[in-house]
Short mmCIF file of C-alpha atoms in Angstrom, two decimals:
data_model
loop_
_atom_site.label_atom_id
_atom_site.label_comp_id
_atom_site.label_asym_id
_atom_site.label_seq_id
_atom_site.Cartn_x
_atom_site.Cartn_y
_atom_site.Cartn_z
CA UNK N 1 27.93 -6.57 26.62
CA UNK N 2 24.71 -8.58 26.70
CA UNK N 3 22.78 -8.76 23.49
CA UNK N 4 21.90 -10.87 20.46
CA UNK N 5 24.72 -11.16 17.94
CA UNK N 6 24.31 -12.19 14.32
CA UNK N 7 26.88 -13.00 11.66
CA UNK N 8 27.34 -12.23 8.87
CA UNK N 9 25.74 -8.81 8.48
CA UNK N 10 25.37 -9.26 4.75
CA UNK N 11 25.68 -12.18 2.35
CA UNK N 12 25.41 -12.44 -1.43
CA UNK N 13 25.10 -15.86 -3.04
CA UNK N 14 23.88 -17.57 -6.18
CA UNK N 15 20.73 -19.60 -6.65
CA UNK N 16 21.22 -23.19 -5.54
CA UNK N 17 23.99 -22.54 -3.02
CA UNK N 18 23.84 -23.44 0.65
CA UNK N 19 24.18 -20.70 3.28
CA UNK N 20 24.39 -20.69 7.03
CA UNK N 21 23.78 -17.81 9.45
CA UNK N 22 24.91 -17.67 13.05
CA UNK N 23 23.17 -16.26 16.12
CA UNK N 24 24.34 -16.07 19.70
CA UNK N 25 22.65 -14.48 22.71
CA UNK N 26 24.40 -13.51 25.93
CA UNK N 27 21.24 -12.52 27.82
CA UNK N 28 20.65 -15.85 29.56
CA UNK N 29 17.34 -16.23 27.76
CA UNK N 30 15.70 -19.64 27.34
CA UNK N 31 14.07 -19.28 23.93
CA UNK N 32 15.47 -18.24 20.55
CA UNK N 33 13.77 -17.40 17.29
CA UNK N 34 14.35 -16.76 13.62
CA UNK N 35 12.20 -14.21 11.83
CA UNK N 36 12.17 -13.29 8.15
CA UNK N 37 11.67 -9.66 7.17
CA UNK N 38 10.73 -9.19 3.52
CA UNK N 39 11.11 -6.19 1.24
CA UNK N 40 7.81 -4.76 2.53
CA UNK N 41 9.18 -4.90 6.10
CA UNK N 42 6.77 -7.66 7.12
CA UNK N 43 8.08 -9.76 10.00
CA UNK N 44 7.22 -13.46 9.94
CA UNK N 45 8.19 -16.07 12.53
CA UNK N 46 10.08 -19.00 11.07
CA UNK N 47 11.20 -21.02 14.08
CA UNK N 48 11.26 -20.89 17.84
CA UNK N 49 13.47 -23.15 19.97
CA UNK N 50 13.01 -23.68 23.70
CA UNK N 51 14.59 -26.36 25.88
CA UNK N 52 15.35 -28.44 22.79
CA UNK N 53 11.75 -28.17 21.60
CA UNK N 54 11.51 -26.86 18.09
CA UNK N 55 8.36 -25.12 16.93
CA UNK N 56 8.22 -24.70 13.21
CA UNK N 57 6.06 -22.37 11.19
CA UNK N 58 4.45 -24.75 8.75
CA UNK N 59 4.74 -22.26 5.90
CA UNK N 60 8.56 -22.38 6.00
CA UNK N 61 10.02 -24.35 3.06
CA UNK N 62 11.90 -27.51 4.00
CA UNK N 63 15.16 -26.14 2.64
CA UNK N 64 15.33 -24.04 5.82
CA UNK N 65 16.57 -25.74 8.97
CA UNK N 66 17.54 -24.37 12.40
CA UNK N 67 20.55 -25.76 14.23
CA UNK N 68 21.09 -25.37 17.96
CA UNK N 69 23.98 -26.59 20.09
CA UNK N 70 22.78 -24.99 23.33
CA UNK N 71 20.38 -22.37 24.68
CA UNK N 72 22.67 -19.52 23.64
CA UNK N 73 23.08 -20.45 19.97
CA UNK N 74 20.60 -20.90 17.15
CA UNK N 75 21.92 -21.02 13.60
CA UNK N 76 19.93 -21.07 10.38
CA UNK N 77 20.85 -23.14 7.35
CA UNK N 78 19.32 -22.78 3.92
CA UNK N 79 19.98 -25.58 1.46
CA UNK N 80 19.76 -24.57 -2.19
CA UNK N 81 18.68 -20.94 -1.89
CA UNK N 82 15.99 -19.49 -4.15
CA UNK N 83 15.56 -15.85 -5.30
CA UNK N 84 12.57 -15.43 -2.98
CA UNK N 85 14.85 -16.13 -0.03
CA UNK N 86 16.37 -12.66 -0.45
CA UNK N 87 15.39 -10.91 2.78
CA UNK N 88 16.64 -9.86 6.19
CA UNK N 89 16.83 -12.71 8.67
CA UNK N 90 16.44 -11.60 12.27
CA UNK N 91 17.41 -13.66 15.28
CA UNK N 92 15.76 -12.96 18.63
CA UNK N 93 15.67 -14.35 22.13
CA UNK N 94 13.32 -14.11 25.09
CA UNK N 95 12.76 -15.29 28.64
CA UNK N 96 9.37 -16.47 29.90
CA UNK N 97 7.52 -14.94 26.96
CA UNK N 98 8.96 -11.55 27.79
CA UNK N 99 12.03 -9.39 27.14
CA UNK N 100 12.15 -10.21 23.45
CA UNK N 101 15.46 -8.90 22.09
CA UNK N 102 16.50 -8.84 18.44
CA UNK N 103 19.83 -8.90 16.70
CA UNK N 104 20.66 -6.46 13.92
CA UNK N 105 19.92 -8.99 11.18
CA UNK N 106 21.60 -10.79 8.31
CA UNK N 107 20.78 -9.39 4.88
CA UNK N 108 20.70 -12.10 2.22
CA UNK N 109 20.76 -11.35 -1.49
CA UNK N 110 20.30 -14.26 -3.88
CA UNK N 111 21.38 -13.58 -7.45
CA UNK E 1 -5.60 -17.39 14.50
CA UNK E 2 -4.01 -14.44 16.22
CA UNK E 3 -3.53 -11.26 14.21
CA UNK E 4 -2.44 -7.65 14.60
CA UNK E 5 -3.69 -4.86 12.34
CA UNK E 6 -1.95 -1.53 11.89
CA UNK E 7 -4.11 0.63 9.66
CA UNK E 8 -1.50 3.23 8.70
CA UNK E 9 1.23 2.03 6.40
CA UNK E 10 2.95 5.41 6.48
CA UNK E 11 2.51 8.56 8.55
CA UNK E 12 4.15 11.88 7.69
CA UNK E 13 4.21 14.64 10.33
CA UNK E 14 6.01 17.85 11.10
CA UNK E 15 8.13 18.23 14.22
CA UNK E 16 6.08 18.85 17.39
CA UNK E 17 2.94 17.30 15.83
CA UNK E 18 0.86 14.79 17.79
CA UNK E 19 1.28 11.16 16.73
CA UNK E 20 -1.27 8.36 16.74
CA UNK E 21 -0.60 4.96 15.17
CA UNK E 22 -3.55 2.61 15.41
CA UNK E 23 -3.17 -1.00 16.46
CA UNK E 24 -5.98 -3.53 16.82
CA UNK E 25 -5.59 -7.17 17.64
CA UNK E 26 -7.48 -10.42 17.48
CA UNK E 27 -6.41 -13.21 19.82
CA UNK E 28 -7.70 -16.00 21.96
CA UNK E 29 -6.66 -15.94 25.57
CA UNK E 30 -5.11 -12.88 27.16
CA UNK E 31 -2.07 -11.81 25.16
CA UNK E 32 0.60 -9.32 26.12
CA UNK E 33 0.88 -6.37 23.72
CA UNK E 34 4.10 -4.73 22.61
CA UNK E 35 5.43 -1.81 20.61
CA UNK E 36 8.76 -2.09 18.82
CA UNK E 37 10.70 0.51 16.80
CA UNK E 38 13.09 -0.28 13.96
CA UNK E 39 15.69 2.13 12.60
CA UNK E 40 17.36 1.55 9.20
CA UNK E 41 19.97 -1.21 9.30
CA UNK E 42 18.99 -2.38 12.78
CA UNK E 43 16.75 -4.98 14.34
CA UNK E 44 13.49 -4.05 16.08
CA UNK E 45 14.00 -2.48 19.51
CA UNK E 46 11.61 -2.97 22.41
CA UNK E 47 9.69 0.20 23.33
CA UNK E 48 7.28 -1.08 25.98
CA UNK E 49 4.61 -3.66 26.74
CA UNK E 50 1.32 -4.04 28.59
CA UNK E 51 -0.13 -7.28 29.94
CA UNK E 52 -3.62 -6.53 31.27
CA UNK E 53 -6.68 -4.47 30.51
CA UNK E 54 -6.27 -0.70 31.11
CA UNK E 55 -2.52 -1.03 31.74
CA UNK E 56 -0.50 1.78 30.17
CA UNK E 57 2.95 1.20 28.75
CA UNK E 58 5.32 4.06 28.03
CA UNK E 59 8.87 4.88 27.02
CA UNK E 60 10.75 7.81 25.45
CA UNK E 61 7.54 9.92 25.40
CA UNK E 62 5.54 7.23 23.60
CA UNK E 63 2.58 5.57 25.32
CA UNK E 64 -0.24 3.14 24.69
CA UNK E 65 -3.07 1.71 26.80
CA UNK E 66 -4.25 -1.90 26.61
CA UNK E 67 -7.98 -1.83 25.86
CA UNK E 68 -9.57 -5.26 25.89
CA UNK E 69 -13.01 -3.87 25.10
CA UNK E 70 -11.95 -2.34 21.78
CA UNK E 71 -9.05 -4.81 21.32
CA UNK E 72 -6.68 -1.91 20.73
CA UNK E 73 -3.23 -0.72 21.76
CA UNK E 74 -2.78 2.59 19.92
CA UNK E 75 0.61 4.30 20.03
CA UNK E 76 0.66 8.02 20.86
CA UNK E 77 3.23 10.73 21.34
CA UNK E 78 2.45 14.34 22.12
CA UNK E 79 5.28 15.97 20.18
CA UNK E 80 7.36 14.07 17.63
CA UNK E 81 10.95 14.87 16.69
CA UNK E 82 12.88 14.16 13.51
CA UNK E 83 14.82 11.46 15.38
CA UNK E 84 11.54 9.53 15.85
CA UNK E 85 11.50 8.72 12.14
CA UNK E 86 11.48 4.92 11.97
CA UNK E 87 9.19 1.92 11.45
CA UNK E 88 6.90 1.10 14.39
CA UNK E 89 5.51 -2.36 14.98
CA UNK E 90 2.69 -3.44 17.21
CA UNK E 91 2.96 -7.07 18.35
CA UNK E 92 1.25 -9.59 20.56
CA UNK E 93 2.72 -12.44 22.53
CA UNK E 94 1.40 -15.10 24.86
CA UNK E 95 -2.15 -16.41 24.66
CA UNK E 96 -2.30 -18.81 21.75
CA UNK E 97 0.82 -17.08 20.37
CA UNK E 98 2.79 -18.61 23.23
CA UNK E 99 6.48 -18.70 22.52
CA UNK E 100 6.56 -16.08 19.82
CA UNK E 101 5.74 -12.51 18.93
CA UNK E 102 3.15 -11.94 16.24
CA UNK E 103 3.76 -8.60 14.47
CA UNK E 104 1.57 -6.13 12.66
CA UNK E 105 2.62 -4.91 9.21
CA UNK E 106 4.47 -1.91 10.61
CA UNK E 107 3.99 1.84 10.19
CA UNK E 108 6.67 4.03 8.65
CA UNK E 109 6.84 7.33 10.51
CA UNK E 110 8.43 10.24 8.67
CA UNK E 111 8.97 13.42 10.68
CA UNK E 112 9.77 16.50 8.63
CA UNK E 113 11.94 19.10 10.39
#
């Protein structure tokens, strides 16, 4: 099966902890992304990663960092989570600015 | 910067009603326009795209036409079904938004059987 796979599906943690989310795509795409979807369903780009070039949305707090080992993997680490980080984090991939495909998301709850 | 505006936050219809969800965009360059649909507990799913003026995209009975003159890409369906209930997102990519999709705020469609 070719798709975008995210783990975990759901994660609950306490303020100040570090969390890491995994994303893998088996579509052969060349670019991967992380989006944040808030409680109002708004989708905001956080990072895009293409051929080892990282493009960062300047509004993303520095406690967020993407980690990529190859074109098929893009993980997301959050150091010292805050309550406002509670959201759904969506990983996506694309090829040549087309065929954008999303994973099913990781739901983070910070208590 | 680039932006996408969806004027309806929520639309409630009865089955077999006609659907229109408005989408207007502002972008430099010549972006591609997309519609995505998101069901509860899932990520957004690609519906269709259009890349040039007057091009029509369509899928599953939904359609939209790229209109550069009015900077619009309105989503329409002639007869909605309960299974169409979901959140619909208009998005643009390319142009100055190269390397990412820029989404509208989304429209929640509720279809009452």
